[in-house]
Amino acid sequence: IQQGESVMKIPQEAIIETRSLLDTTEIGRAIMIDNASIIQELSKDETLGPAFTNLFTFGAFLALEKKAGSSSKYARWIGALPALEELKGALFWDENMDVCLDRAVAQEGQSLRRMLSKAVEAAEKVCAQEEAKGACPNGPPTTDEFRWAMGTYLHRNFQDQALLIGGDFAVTSN
């Protein structure tokens, strides 16, 4: 590959950005506009860190779209994603593993589990407020549904700003 050559071109519609969540989905609007105060309040919590807002926004979006099943615009892509059991990383570690790990690595796991707990709590608040509008027709995400969504986001985000939805359909050959 020479400098300036393209390896792959990704159409804009294959990228989910914060902006596209607002423009294309009721769930995105419910999370980011109608209930922005919930997210703003959580983002003030210094123990959650600056990444929490995007982690929550994309995590809630993914979890709620997955709960929507075949009625989701993203059902085909979501169906191609790894199952919860296939995802790896600090978010999935048992709290008892922390004693066996390097301090910084253990803190990462603790931080992600705290974010998960706060994200589930916030999603319950958003869905309770949005119930009449139908933005959460299948109820709020469970802890495991949110864990899957956050794990998916952590493995597929680009600079905490977007998700590439076409990459899971790419086929490589030797």
PDB file of C-alpha atoms in Angstrom:
ATOM      1  CA  ILE A   1       0.000   0.000   0.000  1.00  0.00           C
ATOM      2  CA  GLN A   2       1.426   3.317  -1.044  1.00  0.00           C
ATOM      3  CA  GLN A   3       1.024   6.528   0.904  1.00  0.00           C
ATOM      4  CA  GLY A   4      -2.299   8.156   0.096  1.00  0.00           C
ATOM      5  CA  GLU A   5      -3.927   4.947  -1.180  1.00  0.00           C
ATOM      6  CA  SER A   6      -7.217   3.834   0.329  1.00  0.00           C
ATOM      7  CA  VAL A   7      -7.462   0.417   1.902  1.00  0.00           C
ATOM      8  CA  MET A   8     -11.160   0.700   2.534  1.00  0.00           C
ATOM      9  CA  LYS A   9     -13.777   3.391   2.122  1.00  0.00           C
ATOM     10  CA  ILE A  10     -16.563   3.547   4.659  1.00  0.00           C
ATOM     11  CA  PRO A  11     -19.846   5.132   3.621  1.00  0.00           C
ATOM     12  CA  GLN A  12     -21.184   7.719   6.050  1.00  0.00           C
ATOM     13  CA  GLU A  13     -24.355   5.682   6.625  1.00  0.00           C
ATOM     14  CA  ALA A  14     -22.205   2.855   8.017  1.00  0.00           C
ATOM     15  CA  ILE A  15     -21.014   5.056  10.867  1.00  0.00           C
ATOM     16  CA  ILE A  16     -23.066   5.831  13.944  1.00  0.00           C
ATOM     17  CA  GLU A  17     -21.954   9.151  15.380  1.00  0.00           C
ATOM     18  CA  THR A  18     -23.411  11.130  18.247  1.00  0.00           C
ATOM     19  CA  ARG A  19     -25.006  13.429  15.672  1.00  0.00           C
ATOM     20  CA  SER A  20     -26.638  10.513  13.830  1.00  0.00           C
ATOM     21  CA  LEU A  21     -28.082   9.180  17.086  1.00  0.00           C
ATOM     22  CA  LEU A  22     -29.940  12.450  17.457  1.00  0.00           C
ATOM     23  CA  ASP A  23     -31.029  12.652  13.842  1.00  0.00           C
ATOM     24  CA  THR A  24     -32.204   9.104  13.238  1.00  0.00           C
ATOM     25  CA  THR A  25     -33.478   7.482  16.403  1.00  0.00           C
ATOM     26  CA  GLU A  26     -36.120   8.152  19.017  1.00  0.00           C
ATOM     27  CA  ILE A  27     -33.824   6.450  21.505  1.00  0.00           C
ATOM     28  CA  GLY A  28     -30.973   8.846  20.701  1.00  0.00           C
ATOM     29  CA  ARG A  29     -33.205  11.867  21.154  1.00  0.00           C
ATOM     30  CA  ALA A  30     -34.597  10.492  24.411  1.00  0.00           C
ATOM     31  CA  ILE A  31     -31.119   9.927  25.807  1.00  0.00           C
ATOM     32  CA  MET A  32     -29.387  13.046  24.555  1.00  0.00           C
ATOM     33  CA  ILE A  33     -32.035  15.765  24.482  1.00  0.00           C
ATOM     34  CA  ASP A  34     -35.078  14.946  26.560  1.00  0.00           C
ATOM     35  CA  ASN A  35     -33.026  13.579  29.438  1.00  0.00           C
ATOM     36  CA  ALA A  36     -29.766  15.477  29.048  1.00  0.00           C
ATOM     37  CA  SER A  37     -29.954  16.597  32.681  1.00  0.00           C
ATOM     38  CA  ILE A  38     -29.506  12.991  33.857  1.00  0.00           C
ATOM     39  CA  ILE A  39     -26.333  12.630  31.808  1.00  0.00           C
ATOM     40  CA  GLN A  40     -25.054  16.079  32.797  1.00  0.00           C
ATOM     41  CA  GLU A  41     -25.518  15.252  36.468  1.00  0.00           C
ATOM     42  CA  LEU A  42     -23.583  12.004  36.104  1.00  0.00           C
ATOM     43  CA  SER A  43     -20.825  13.645  34.071  1.00  0.00           C
ATOM     44  CA  LYS A  44     -20.127  15.916  37.068  1.00  0.00           C
ATOM     45  CA  ASP A  45     -19.105  12.834  39.067  1.00  0.00           C
ATOM     46  CA  GLU A  46     -15.298  12.985  38.869  1.00  0.00           C
ATOM     47  CA  THR A  47     -14.984   9.287  39.673  1.00  0.00           C
ATOM     48  CA  LEU A  48     -16.695   8.410  36.380  1.00  0.00           C
ATOM     49  CA  GLY A  49     -14.308  10.363  34.186  1.00  0.00           C
ATOM     50  CA  PRO A  50     -14.861  12.286  30.957  1.00  0.00           C
ATOM     51  CA  ALA A  51     -15.497   9.169  28.839  1.00  0.00           C
ATOM     52  CA  PHE A  52     -18.688   8.349  30.726  1.00  0.00           C
ATOM     53  CA  THR A  53     -21.035  10.531  28.654  1.00  0.00           C
ATOM     54  CA  ASN A  54     -20.206   8.816  25.352  1.00  0.00           C
ATOM     55  CA  LEU A  55     -19.973   5.400  26.992  1.00  0.00           C
ATOM     56  CA  PHE A  56     -23.443   5.876  28.455  1.00  0.00           C
ATOM     57  CA  THR A  57     -24.965   7.412  25.325  1.00  0.00           C
ATOM     58  CA  PHE A  58     -23.711   4.761  22.917  1.00  0.00           C
ATOM     59  CA  GLY A  59     -24.197   1.983  25.483  1.00  0.00           C
ATOM     60  CA  ALA A  60     -27.825   2.925  26.111  1.00  0.00           C
ATOM     61  CA  PHE A  61     -28.428   3.245  22.383  1.00  0.00           C
ATOM     62  CA  LEU A  62     -26.965  -0.205  21.653  1.00  0.00           C
ATOM     63  CA  ALA A  63     -28.704  -1.908  24.567  1.00  0.00           C
ATOM     64  CA  LEU A  64     -32.094  -0.431  23.704  1.00  0.00           C
ATOM     65  CA  GLU A  65     -31.720  -1.167  19.988  1.00  0.00           C
ATOM     66  CA  LYS A  66     -30.782  -4.767  20.821  1.00  0.00           C
ATOM     67  CA  LYS A  67     -33.860  -5.037  23.068  1.00  0.00           C
ATOM     68  CA  ALA A  68     -35.953  -3.831  20.116  1.00  0.00           C
ATOM     69  CA  GLY A  69     -34.995  -7.001  18.238  1.00  0.00           C
ATOM     70  CA  SER A  70     -36.069  -7.290  14.607  1.00  0.00           C
ATOM     71  CA  SER A  71     -37.921  -3.962  14.758  1.00  0.00           C
ATOM     72  CA  SER A  72     -34.595  -2.137  15.165  1.00  0.00           C
ATOM     73  CA  LYS A  73     -33.173  -0.377  12.120  1.00  0.00           C
ATOM     74  CA  TYR A  74     -29.843  -1.870  13.209  1.00  0.00           C
ATOM     75  CA  ALA A  75     -31.077  -5.443  13.827  1.00  0.00           C
ATOM     76  CA  ARG A  76     -28.918  -7.039  11.123  1.00  0.00           C
ATOM     77  CA  TRP A  77     -25.740  -5.410  12.394  1.00  0.00           C
ATOM     78  CA  ILE A  78     -26.551  -6.061  16.054  1.00  0.00           C
ATOM     79  CA  GLY A  79     -27.206  -9.704  15.200  1.00  0.00           C
ATOM     80  CA  ALA A  80     -23.677  -9.962  13.770  1.00  0.00           C
ATOM     81  CA  LEU A  81     -22.022  -8.661  16.935  1.00  0.00           C
ATOM     82  CA  PRO A  82     -20.420 -10.997  19.466  1.00  0.00           C
ATOM     83  CA  ALA A  83     -22.558 -12.263  22.312  1.00  0.00           C
ATOM     84  CA  LEU A  84     -21.922 -11.120  25.876  1.00  0.00           C
ATOM     85  CA  GLU A  85     -20.008 -14.328  26.626  1.00  0.00           C
ATOM     86  CA  GLU A  86     -17.588 -13.639  23.758  1.00  0.00           C
ATOM     87  CA  LEU A  87     -16.550 -10.159  24.892  1.00  0.00           C
ATOM     88  CA  LYS A  88     -13.398  -9.744  26.965  1.00  0.00           C
ATOM     89  CA  GLY A  89     -11.806  -6.974  28.983  1.00  0.00           C
ATOM     90  CA  ALA A  90     -11.791  -5.261  32.356  1.00  0.00           C
ATOM     91  CA  LEU A  91     -15.546  -4.647  32.262  1.00  0.00           C
ATOM     92  CA  PHE A  92     -16.115  -8.415  32.407  1.00  0.00           C
ATOM     93  CA  TRP A  93     -13.712  -9.302  35.194  1.00  0.00           C
ATOM     94  CA  ASP A  94     -14.987 -10.610  38.474  1.00  0.00           C
ATOM     95  CA  GLU A  95     -14.260  -8.225  41.324  1.00  0.00           C
ATOM     96  CA  ASN A  96     -12.239 -10.988  42.997  1.00  0.00           C
ATOM     97  CA  MET A  97      -9.725 -10.830  40.128  1.00  0.00           C
ATOM     98  CA  ASP A  98      -8.668  -7.340  41.193  1.00  0.00           C
ATOM     99  CA  VAL A  99      -6.407  -8.742  43.922  1.00  0.00           C
ATOM    100  CA  CYS A 100      -4.423 -10.679  41.311  1.00  0.00           C
ATOM    101  CA  LEU A 101      -3.895  -7.756  38.971  1.00  0.00           C
ATOM    102  CA  ASP A 102      -1.551  -4.820  38.696  1.00  0.00           C
ATOM    103  CA  ARG A 103      -2.979  -1.870  40.632  1.00  0.00           C
ATOM    104  CA  ALA A 104      -3.613   0.293  37.545  1.00  0.00           C
ATOM    105  CA  VAL A 105      -5.319  -2.575  35.725  1.00  0.00           C
ATOM    106  CA  ALA A 106      -7.446  -3.367  38.772  1.00  0.00           C
ATOM    107  CA  GLN A 107      -8.476   0.298  38.989  1.00  0.00           C
ATOM    108  CA  GLU A 108      -9.539   0.219  35.334  1.00  0.00           C
ATOM    109  CA  GLY A 109     -11.817  -2.739  36.073  1.00  0.00           C
ATOM    110  CA  GLN A 110     -13.260  -1.027  39.141  1.00  0.00           C
ATOM    111  CA  SER A 111     -13.837   2.194  37.192  1.00  0.00           C
ATOM    112  CA  LEU A 112     -15.633   0.383  34.356  1.00  0.00           C
ATOM    113  CA  ARG A 113     -17.835  -1.545  36.797  1.00  0.00           C
ATOM    114  CA  ARG A 114     -18.723   1.745  38.514  1.00  0.00           C
ATOM    115  CA  MET A 115     -19.598   3.268  35.141  1.00  0.00           C
ATOM    116  CA  LEU A 116     -21.731   0.214  34.371  1.00  0.00           C
ATOM    117  CA  SER A 117     -23.624   0.560  37.635  1.00  0.00           C
ATOM    118  CA  LYS A 118     -24.235   4.282  37.078  1.00  0.00           C
ATOM    119  CA  ALA A 119     -25.197   3.700  33.443  1.00  0.00           C
ATOM    120  CA  VAL A 120     -27.841   1.125  34.384  1.00  0.00           C
ATOM    121  CA  GLU A 121     -29.206   3.514  37.017  1.00  0.00           C
ATOM    122  CA  ALA A 122     -29.349   6.376  34.493  1.00  0.00           C
ATOM    123  CA  ALA A 123     -30.990   4.198  31.825  1.00  0.00           C
ATOM    124  CA  GLU A 124     -33.690   3.222  34.314  1.00  0.00           C
ATOM    125  CA  LYS A 125     -34.363   6.936  34.937  1.00  0.00           C
ATOM    126  CA  VAL A 126     -34.422   7.767  31.216  1.00  0.00           C
ATOM    127  CA  CYS A 127     -36.774   4.880  30.417  1.00  0.00           C
ATOM    128  CA  ALA A 128     -39.076   5.756  33.316  1.00  0.00           C
ATOM    129  CA  GLN A 129     -39.390   9.302  31.969  1.00  0.00           C
ATOM    130  CA  GLU A 130     -39.778   8.145  28.366  1.00  0.00           C
ATOM    131  CA  GLU A 131     -42.286   5.347  28.935  1.00  0.00           C
ATOM    132  CA  ALA A 132     -45.258   7.393  27.690  1.00  0.00           C
ATOM    133  CA  LYS A 133     -43.383   8.412  24.517  1.00  0.00           C
ATOM    134  CA  GLY A 134     -42.463   4.836  23.620  1.00  0.00           C
ATOM    135  CA  ALA A 135     -38.688   5.357  23.481  1.00  0.00           C
ATOM    136  CA  CYS A 136     -38.089   2.331  25.739  1.00  0.00           C
ATOM    137  CA  PRO A 137     -40.934  -0.006  24.735  1.00  0.00           C
ATOM    138  CA  ASN A 138     -39.151  -3.073  26.094  1.00  0.00           C
ATOM    139  CA  GLY A 139     -38.105  -1.490  29.383  1.00  0.00           C
ATOM    140  CA  PRO A 140     -34.667  -0.345  30.495  1.00  0.00           C
ATOM    141  CA  PRO A 141     -31.598  -2.466  29.779  1.00  0.00           C
ATOM    142  CA  THR A 142     -30.584  -4.977  32.423  1.00  0.00           C
ATOM    143  CA  THR A 143     -27.072  -4.946  33.846  1.00  0.00           C
ATOM    144  CA  ASP A 144     -25.982  -7.726  31.472  1.00  0.00           C
ATOM    145  CA  GLU A 145     -27.576  -5.995  28.472  1.00  0.00           C
ATOM    146  CA  PHE A 146     -25.740  -2.799  29.355  1.00  0.00           C
ATOM    147  CA  ARG A 147     -22.502  -4.736  29.990  1.00  0.00           C
ATOM    148  CA  TRP A 148     -22.802  -6.190  26.471  1.00  0.00           C
ATOM    149  CA  ALA A 149     -23.504  -2.744  24.998  1.00  0.00           C
ATOM    150  CA  MET A 150     -20.621  -1.065  26.824  1.00  0.00           C
ATOM    151  CA  GLY A 151     -18.269  -3.902  25.868  1.00  0.00           C
ATOM    152  CA  THR A 152     -19.367  -3.598  22.239  1.00  0.00           C
ATOM    153  CA  TYR A 153     -18.810   0.149  22.317  1.00  0.00           C
ATOM    154  CA  LEU A 154     -15.393  -0.188  23.960  1.00  0.00           C
ATOM    155  CA  HIS A 155     -14.289  -2.676  21.278  1.00  0.00           C
ATOM    156  CA  ARG A 156     -15.716  -0.781  18.285  1.00  0.00           C
ATOM    157  CA  ASN A 157     -15.547   2.955  18.933  1.00  0.00           C
ATOM    158  CA  PHE A 158     -13.369   5.427  17.123  1.00  0.00           C
ATOM    159  CA  GLN A 159     -11.851   8.070  19.398  1.00  0.00           C
ATOM    160  CA  ASP A 160     -14.968   7.894  21.604  1.00  0.00           C
ATOM    161  CA  GLN A 161     -16.960   9.605  18.844  1.00  0.00           C
ATOM    162  CA  ALA A 162     -18.464   6.964  16.555  1.00  0.00           C
ATOM    163  CA  LEU A 163     -19.244   3.305  15.895  1.00  0.00           C
ATOM    164  CA  LEU A 164     -18.527   1.612  12.579  1.00  0.00           C
ATOM    165  CA  ILE A 165     -21.470  -0.637  11.785  1.00  0.00           C
ATOM    166  CA  GLY A 166     -20.213  -2.134   8.524  1.00  0.00           C
ATOM    167  CA  GLY A 167     -16.954  -3.585   9.825  1.00  0.00           C
ATOM    168  CA  ASP A 168     -18.628  -6.652  11.288  1.00  0.00           C
ATOM    169  CA  PHE A 169     -19.765  -7.656   7.804  1.00  0.00           C
ATOM    170  CA  ALA A 170     -16.317  -7.292   6.236  1.00  0.00           C
ATOM    171  CA  VAL A 171     -14.862 -10.511   4.899  1.00  0.00           C
ATOM    172  CA  THR A 172     -11.155 -11.046   4.617  1.00  0.00           C
ATOM    173  CA  SER A 173      -9.355 -13.660   2.536  1.00  0.00           C
ATOM    174  CA  ASN A 174      -5.816 -14.940   2.531  1.00  0.00           C
TER     175      ASN A 174
END
